[in-house]
Short mmCIF file of C-alpha atoms in Angstrom, two decimals:
data_model
loop_
_atom_site.label_atom_id
_atom_site.label_comp_id
_atom_site.label_asym_id
_atom_site.label_seq_id
_atom_site.Cartn_x
_atom_site.Cartn_y
_atom_site.Cartn_z
CA MET A 1 75.44 67.33 7.09
CA SER A 2 75.40 63.97 5.60
CA ASP A 3 73.71 62.43 2.58
CA ASP A 4 71.73 59.96 4.65
CA PRO A 5 68.28 62.01 6.04
CA GLU A 6 68.15 59.41 8.86
CA VAL A 7 71.57 60.33 10.14
CA ASP A 8 70.71 64.10 9.93
CA ALA A 9 67.78 63.36 11.95
CA LEU A 10 69.48 61.37 14.55
CA VAL A 11 72.35 64.19 14.68
CA ALA A 12 69.38 66.66 15.33
CA ASP A 13 67.66 64.48 17.72
CA ARG A 14 71.04 64.29 19.97
CA TYR A 15 71.02 67.98 19.94
CA LEU A 16 67.51 68.39 20.95
CA ASP A 17 68.18 65.94 23.79
CA ALA A 18 70.87 68.42 25.13
CA LEU A 19 69.19 71.52 24.38
CA LEU A 20 66.29 70.36 26.33
CA ALA A 21 68.56 68.99 29.22
CA ALA A 22 70.13 72.64 29.33
CA VAL A 23 67.25 74.28 30.70
CA ASP A 24 67.76 72.42 33.80
CA ARG A 25 71.35 74.26 33.95
CA HIS A 26 69.72 77.58 33.01
CA ALA A 27 71.69 77.48 29.86
CA ASP A 28 70.42 78.44 26.48
CA ASP A 29 72.27 76.37 24.03
CA ALA A 30 74.04 73.05 24.26
CA PRO A 31 77.24 71.78 22.30
CA SER A 32 76.20 70.13 19.00
CA HIS A 33 77.81 67.92 16.47
CA ALA A 34 79.85 69.41 13.52
CA ALA A 35 77.50 67.70 11.14
CA LEU A 36 74.32 69.42 12.54
CA ASP A 37 73.19 72.37 9.97
CA PRO A 38 73.53 75.62 11.88
CA ASP A 39 70.08 77.02 10.54
CA VAL A 40 68.62 73.75 11.79
CA ARG A 41 70.39 74.46 15.01
CA GLU A 42 69.36 78.02 15.56
CA ALA A 43 65.78 77.26 14.60
CA ALA A 44 65.76 74.89 17.26
CA ARG A 45 67.21 77.09 19.84
CA VAL A 46 64.34 79.76 18.78
CA LEU A 47 61.59 77.16 19.18
CA ARG A 48 62.94 76.07 22.50
CA ALA A 49 62.47 79.58 23.85
CA SER A 50 59.40 80.48 22.05
CA LEU A 51 57.21 77.52 22.61
CA VAL A 52 56.37 77.70 26.40
CA ARG A 53 54.03 75.65 28.52
CA VAL A 54 51.10 77.58 29.31
CA HIS A 55 48.53 76.98 32.39
CA PRO A 56 44.66 77.42 32.19
CA SER A 57 42.91 79.72 34.69
CA PHE A 58 42.38 78.60 38.19
CA ARG A 59 38.61 78.91 37.63
CA PHE A 60 38.79 76.40 34.78
CA GLU A 61 41.00 73.93 36.87
CA GLU A 62 38.81 73.94 39.78
CA ARG A 63 35.58 73.69 37.59
CA LEU A 64 36.78 70.65 36.01
CA ALA A 65 38.53 69.08 39.09
CA GLY A 66 34.54 69.27 40.10
CA ARG A 67 33.25 67.78 37.15
CA LEU A 68 35.98 64.81 37.21
CA ALA A 69 35.01 64.11 41.01
CA GLU A 70 31.23 63.85 39.85
CA LEU A 71 32.35 61.36 37.62
CA ALA A 72 34.73 59.47 39.74
CA ALA A 73 31.89 59.20 42.25
CA THR A 74 29.66 57.46 39.36
CA GLN A 75 32.71 55.03 38.59
CA ALA A 76 32.96 54.18 42.32
CA SER A 77 29.14 53.33 42.70
CA PRO A 78 28.41 49.57 43.05
CA ALA A 79 25.76 49.54 39.87
CA LEU A 80 28.55 50.64 37.58
CA ALA A 81 30.80 48.16 38.89
CA ALA A 82 28.46 45.34 38.66
CA ALA A 83 27.48 46.16 34.87
CA GLY A 84 29.15 44.19 32.33
CA ARG A 85 30.27 45.39 28.86
CA GLY A 86 27.49 46.86 27.01
CA ALA A 87 25.31 47.30 29.99
CA LEU A 88 22.87 50.09 30.35
CA ILE A 89 24.23 52.46 33.15
CA GLU A 90 21.54 54.75 34.88
CA LEU A 91 23.79 57.90 35.20
CA PRO A 92 22.63 60.10 38.07
CA GLY A 93 21.34 63.46 37.23
CA ALA A 94 24.39 65.69 38.06
CA THR A 95 26.31 63.24 35.58
CA GLN A 96 24.09 64.80 32.61
CA ALA A 97 26.31 67.97 32.61
CA ILE A 98 29.50 65.80 31.70
CA LEU A 99 27.46 63.95 28.90
CA GLU A 100 26.56 67.54 27.71
CA ALA A 101 30.23 68.39 27.81
CA ASP A 102 31.24 65.16 26.06
CA PRO A 103 28.40 62.70 24.59
CA LEU A 104 31.30 60.26 24.01
CA VAL A 105 31.96 59.50 27.74
CA GLU A 106 28.86 57.34 27.98
CA ALA A 107 30.11 54.70 25.30
CA ILE A 108 33.51 54.72 27.12
CA LEU A 109 31.89 54.23 30.52
CA ARG A 110 30.02 51.36 28.71
CA GLY A 111 33.47 49.84 27.35
CA GLU A 112 31.89 50.43 23.96
CA LEU A 113 34.69 53.01 23.00
CA ASP A 114 38.41 53.15 23.17
CA PRO A 115 39.40 56.88 23.39
CA THR A 116 42.83 55.84 22.25
CA ASP A 117 41.64 54.40 19.03
CA ALA A 118 41.82 57.29 16.58
CA ASP A 119 39.62 55.49 13.99
CA ALA A 120 36.82 54.62 16.58
CA VAL A 121 36.73 58.06 17.89
CA ASP A 122 36.42 59.72 14.63
CA ARG A 123 33.47 57.23 13.67
CA ALA A 124 31.71 58.06 17.16
CA ALA A 125 32.21 61.94 16.65
CA ARG A 126 31.03 61.79 12.95
CA ALA A 127 28.02 59.72 14.42
CA ARG A 128 27.33 62.40 16.89
CA ARG A 129 27.62 65.30 14.72
CA ALA A 130 25.19 63.50 12.08
CA ALA A 131 22.93 62.68 15.05
CA ALA A 132 22.74 66.42 16.17
CA GLY A 133 22.09 67.44 12.70
CA VAL A 134 19.27 65.23 12.01
CA SER A 135 17.52 66.34 15.49
CA ALA A 136 18.06 70.23 14.47
CA LEU A 137 16.58 69.60 11.21
CA VAL A 138 13.42 67.59 12.90
CA ILE A 139 13.22 70.65 15.36
CA ALA A 140 13.19 73.11 12.71
CA THR A 141 11.05 71.25 10.54
CA ALA A 142 8.48 70.71 13.28
CA SER A 143 8.61 74.34 14.40
CA THR A 144 7.94 75.37 10.78
CA ALA A 145 5.01 73.14 10.56
CA ALA A 146 3.50 74.33 13.97
CA ALA A 147 3.96 77.98 12.92
CA ALA A 148 2.45 77.48 9.74
CA ALA A 149 -0.54 75.58 11.28
CA THR A 150 -1.19 78.55 13.62
CA THR A 151 -0.65 81.42 11.16
CA PRO A 152 -4.00 82.41 9.66
CA GLY A 153 -3.99 82.17 5.84
CA ILE A 154 -1.16 79.96 5.78
CA GLY A 155 -2.73 76.49 6.74
CA GLY A 156 -4.37 77.11 10.25
CA PRO A 157 -7.81 78.08 10.51
CA GLY A 158 -8.35 81.14 9.01
CA MET B 1 76.05 28.51 53.28
CA PRO B 2 77.13 31.33 51.41
CA GLY B 3 77.59 35.05 52.80
CA PRO B 4 76.13 37.94 51.36
CA VAL B 5 78.19 39.31 48.41
CA PHE B 6 78.65 42.87 48.22
CA GLY B 7 80.30 44.82 45.56
CA ARG B 8 80.10 42.17 43.03
CA ARG B 9 78.38 43.11 39.73
CA GLU B 10 76.01 40.17 38.93
CA ARG B 11 75.00 39.27 35.35
CA SER B 12 71.52 40.04 34.82
CA THR B 13 69.23 36.86 33.85
CA THR B 14 66.92 38.76 32.14
CA ALA B 15 67.15 40.01 28.38
CA SER B 16 66.26 43.59 29.64
CA VAL B 17 64.96 45.22 32.65
CA VAL B 18 61.47 46.42 32.28
CA VAL B 19 61.30 50.21 33.32
CA LEU B 20 58.21 50.90 35.34
CA ASP B 21 55.79 53.61 34.74
CA ARG B 22 56.96 56.61 36.63
CA ASP B 23 53.07 57.40 37.05
CA ARG B 24 52.31 53.58 38.35
CA SER B 25 51.66 54.55 42.08
CA LEU B 26 49.31 57.42 41.03
CA VAL B 27 47.75 55.11 38.26
CA GLU B 28 47.24 52.26 41.18
CA ALA B 29 45.68 54.73 43.65
CA ALA B 30 43.31 56.00 40.83
CA ARG B 31 42.27 52.79 40.02
CA ARG B 32 41.58 51.73 43.74
CA ASP B 33 39.54 55.01 44.14
CA PRO B 34 38.62 56.87 40.99
CA ALA B 35 38.43 60.05 42.99
CA ARG B 36 42.33 59.75 43.39
CA PHE B 37 42.55 60.31 39.54
CA ASP B 38 42.57 63.98 40.75
CA ALA B 39 46.36 63.84 41.45
CA LEU B 40 47.03 62.71 37.74
CA TYR B 41 44.65 65.60 36.50
CA ARG B 42 46.62 68.08 38.44
CA LYS B 43 49.97 66.69 37.29
CA TYR B 44 49.23 66.50 33.66
CA LEU B 45 46.57 69.64 33.27
CA ALA B 46 48.98 72.26 32.08
CA GLN B 47 50.69 69.69 29.66
CA VAL B 48 47.37 68.65 28.06
CA TYR B 49 46.02 72.26 27.89
CA SER B 50 49.37 73.38 26.25
CA TYR B 51 49.18 70.68 23.75
CA ALA B 52 45.27 71.64 22.89
CA LEU B 53 46.08 75.67 22.79
CA TYR B 54 49.14 75.23 20.33
CA GLU B 55 46.94 72.88 18.20
CA LEU B 56 43.62 74.76 18.17
CA GLY B 57 45.25 78.24 18.64
CA ASP B 58 42.09 79.11 20.62
CA HIS B 59 41.82 79.33 24.31
CA HIS B 60 38.16 78.49 24.91
CA ALA B 61 38.50 75.70 22.19
CA ALA B 62 41.62 74.66 24.10
CA GLU B 63 39.54 74.35 27.36
CA ASP B 64 36.89 72.31 25.86
CA ALA B 65 39.11 70.00 24.48
CA THR B 66 41.15 69.73 27.80
CA GLU B 67 37.79 69.03 29.52
CA ARG B 68 37.15 66.22 27.14
CA VAL B 69 40.41 64.56 27.08
CA PHE B 70 40.39 64.36 31.10
CA LEU B 71 36.71 63.06 31.32
CA ARG B 72 37.53 60.45 28.60
CA ALA B 73 40.89 59.28 30.34
CA LEU B 74 38.99 59.04 33.75
CA ALA B 75 36.27 57.06 32.06
CA ALA B 76 38.63 54.91 30.50
CA MET B 77 40.90 54.21 33.41
CA PRO B 78 39.73 50.57 33.79
CA ARG B 79 41.23 49.65 30.18
CA PHE B 80 44.52 51.38 30.97
CA ARG B 81 47.64 48.99 30.86
CA GLU B 82 50.88 49.72 31.84
CA GLN B 83 53.50 48.83 28.60
CA ALA B 84 56.64 50.13 29.94
CA ARG B 85 59.50 49.33 27.54
CA PRO B 86 63.20 49.64 28.42
CA GLU B 87 63.71 51.84 25.38
CA ASP B 88 61.43 54.42 26.71
CA GLY B 89 64.21 55.50 29.39
CA PRO B 90 63.89 55.91 33.10
CA GLU B 91 61.86 59.07 32.81
CA ALA B 92 59.29 57.68 30.49
CA SER B 93 55.50 57.37 31.68
CA THR B 94 53.43 55.18 29.61
CA PHE B 95 50.42 56.77 31.50
CA ARG B 96 51.47 60.11 29.95
CA VAL B 97 51.80 58.49 26.51
CA TRP B 98 48.32 56.82 26.99
CA LEU B 99 46.67 60.24 27.93
CA PHE B 100 48.33 62.14 25.02
CA ARG B 101 46.85 59.45 22.55
CA ILE B 102 43.76 60.47 23.97
CA ALA B 103 44.62 64.10 23.63
CA ARG B 104 45.60 63.67 19.99
CA ASN B 105 42.30 62.00 19.03
CA THR B 106 40.26 64.52 20.71
CA VAL B 107 42.15 67.67 19.39
CA SER B 108 42.09 66.12 16.09
CA ASN B 109 38.55 65.88 15.89
CA GLU B 110 38.28 69.26 17.29
CA ARG B 111 40.29 70.74 14.42
CA ARG B 112 38.29 68.87 12.07
CA ALA B 113 35.23 70.33 13.38
CA ARG B 114 36.42 73.93 13.31
CA ARG B 115 38.38 73.67 10.29
CA ARG B 116 35.64 76.05 8.35
CA ARG B 117 36.09 78.72 11.08
CA PRO B 118 38.72 81.44 11.29
CA ALA B 119 41.93 80.34 13.08
CA THR B 120 42.76 82.94 16.04
CA SER B 121 46.59 83.82 16.10
CA LEU B 122 48.49 81.87 18.28
CA GLU B 123 50.40 84.64 19.51
CA ALA B 124 47.32 86.20 20.71
CA ALA B 125 46.14 83.13 22.11
CA LEU B 126 49.32 82.67 24.21
CA GLY B 127 49.57 86.47 25.17
CA ALA B 128 46.11 86.51 26.40
CA GLY B 129 47.09 86.60 29.98
CA LEU B 130 48.16 83.13 30.28
CA ALA B 131 50.19 82.09 33.17
CA ILE B 132 53.72 80.65 32.26
CA ALA B 133 53.58 77.21 34.01
CA ASP B 134 57.09 76.79 34.38
CA ALA B 135 59.45 79.44 35.38
CA ALA B 136 62.32 77.75 33.52
CA ASP B 137 60.34 78.73 30.29
CA LEU B 138 60.96 82.32 31.01
CA GLU B 139 63.91 81.88 28.94
CA ALA B 140 62.09 83.17 26.01
CA ASP B 141 64.09 86.26 27.00
CA ALA B 142 67.17 84.61 24.99
CA VAL B 143 64.91 84.97 21.48
CA THR B 144 63.57 88.21 20.27
CA ARG B 145 59.50 88.80 20.18
CA ASP B 146 59.92 88.94 16.36
CA GLU B 147 61.79 85.57 16.35
CA ALA B 148 59.35 84.07 18.70
CA GLY B 149 56.43 85.43 16.55
CA GLU B 150 57.94 84.12 13.26
CA ALA B 151 58.75 80.64 14.57
CA LEU B 152 55.28 80.21 15.97
CA ARG B 153 53.81 81.10 12.32
CA ALA B 154 56.00 79.03 10.80
CA MET B 155 54.96 76.21 12.91
CA ARG B 156 51.57 76.79 12.35
CA ALA B 157 52.19 76.47 8.57
CA LEU B 158 53.63 73.10 9.14
CA PRO B 159 51.64 69.77 7.99
CA ASP B 160 49.78 68.53 11.01
CA ASP B 161 52.06 65.52 11.70
CA ARG B 162 55.07 67.67 11.55
CA ARG B 163 53.71 70.57 13.99
CA ARG B 164 52.35 67.79 16.16
CA ALA B 165 55.62 66.28 16.67
CA LEU B 166 57.41 69.63 17.23
CA THR B 167 54.62 70.71 20.14
CA LEU B 168 55.34 67.35 21.61
CA ARG B 169 59.04 67.61 21.58
CA PHE B 170 59.75 71.14 22.64
CA VAL B 171 56.30 72.09 24.66
CA GLU B 172 55.92 68.65 26.37
CA GLU B 173 59.80 67.64 26.36
CA MET B 174 58.64 64.31 25.47
CA SER B 175 61.37 61.94 24.08
CA THR B 176 61.44 60.55 20.66
CA ALA B 177 60.31 57.15 22.00
CA GLU B 178 57.32 58.94 23.95
CA ILE B 179 56.32 60.70 20.59
CA ALA B 180 56.45 57.60 18.57
CA GLY B 181 54.00 56.09 21.00
CA VAL B 182 51.66 59.07 21.12
CA LEU B 183 51.63 59.35 17.36
CA GLY B 184 51.83 55.41 16.66
CA ARG B 185 55.00 55.95 14.42
CA SER B 186 58.52 54.24 14.53
CA GLU B 187 61.25 56.31 16.43
CA GLY B 188 63.04 56.59 13.11
CA ALA B 189 60.14 57.87 11.74
CA VAL B 190 59.51 60.50 14.08
CA ARG B 191 63.14 61.75 14.25
CA VAL B 192 62.80 62.34 10.32
CA LEU B 193 59.44 64.13 10.95
CA ILE B 194 61.13 66.32 13.44
CA HIS B 195 64.08 67.17 11.32
CA ARG B 196 62.19 68.04 8.54
CA ALA B 197 59.92 70.12 10.45
CA LEU B 198 63.06 72.03 11.87
CA GLY B 199 64.13 72.52 8.26
CA ALA B 200 61.09 74.17 7.37
CA VAL B 201 61.17 76.29 10.53
CA ALA B 202 64.89 77.33 9.65
CA LYS B 203 64.00 78.17 6.01
CA GLU B 204 60.80 80.43 7.15
CA LEU B 205 63.39 82.35 9.78
CA GLY B 206 65.99 82.89 7.23
CA ARG B 207 63.24 84.21 4.75
CA GLU B 208 61.74 86.75 7.32
CA ARG B 209 65.76 87.57 8.26
CA ASP B 210 66.72 88.17 4.55
CA ALA B 211 63.39 90.35 4.21
CA ARG B 212 64.47 92.52 7.14
CA THR B 213 67.92 92.96 5.45
CA THR B 214 66.32 93.85 2.24
CA ASP B 215 64.11 96.50 4.22
CA GLY B 216 67.25 97.92 5.87
CA ASP B 217 65.73 96.49 9.61
CA PRO B 218 68.48 97.10 12.19
CA ARG B 219 67.42 93.89 13.91
CA ALA B 220 68.52 91.96 10.88
#
């Protein structure tokens, strides 16, 4: 180990490169620099073997492939191609399921939201949650009022 | 007229060679015809799903987040700009970096929304009959099940940025340059982040080993 954390980090990084490349050679370890902390090396070896990549179910894969095909068909439509930034886009009925899965897709299609912009996505998601909360409150209030109006003795005709 | 010259190394007239995005042909095909996005989807499905699963620790939440990532990526394809850099290396894919920036934002939102719900054990989620995507990953035999469980627990206890960096390095096998692109940090900062994360995991694994020694566990 050195006294410089950046040098230690660089030594560890080189070891990780070698360790990850060793998988192709079916080896479970790789040579390391003498300066590498043996505990860090062991932790890297354990993580390399433990953190496996996993695949979702076939059913999920095909369902999502179908949704993406629907969205692709919408994108290929001349109406969308002709629409400018911020234009209102008439989405076909089948696409409503996509908007239910992710309401932010509509703003992305309109060119109003960049999904790689963390702050913009966060703001849009918060606004969505707040709007959903207000809608739920309005519906709950309306339901309570309707129930009160139709219940004898509470405000309805008795 | 000068004839062709073979075997002579010519000096490059440009300062650096721009490395092409290894997904360039797939990206261009998807731009021409959005239905061709399917090839990119199939190529990166397991990677995005794995990232979501390690971050969220729940199989259903990971599926929901994966769905949003790909819907957003397809919707935003017209905005994708290839920005290959020589330092990204010959295997780098700027499309993959772009896709994982979308994944990082999508999964972060999901984590915030789920913060108050009880977290599922990642070991349970990983062991819930999910198929291992890459046969080479079966090397997990090289460590014991206990060690793997301890490593996963230690990783989940890390601060968000360290945990994300480890997931991208080990599960997605991204280079430091790619991780820097995904997390929006310098390569040096990513190297330090990963080194500190490894140190924290090493400390935790050492603590577990010590505890087993104290208990007289023969595995210690």
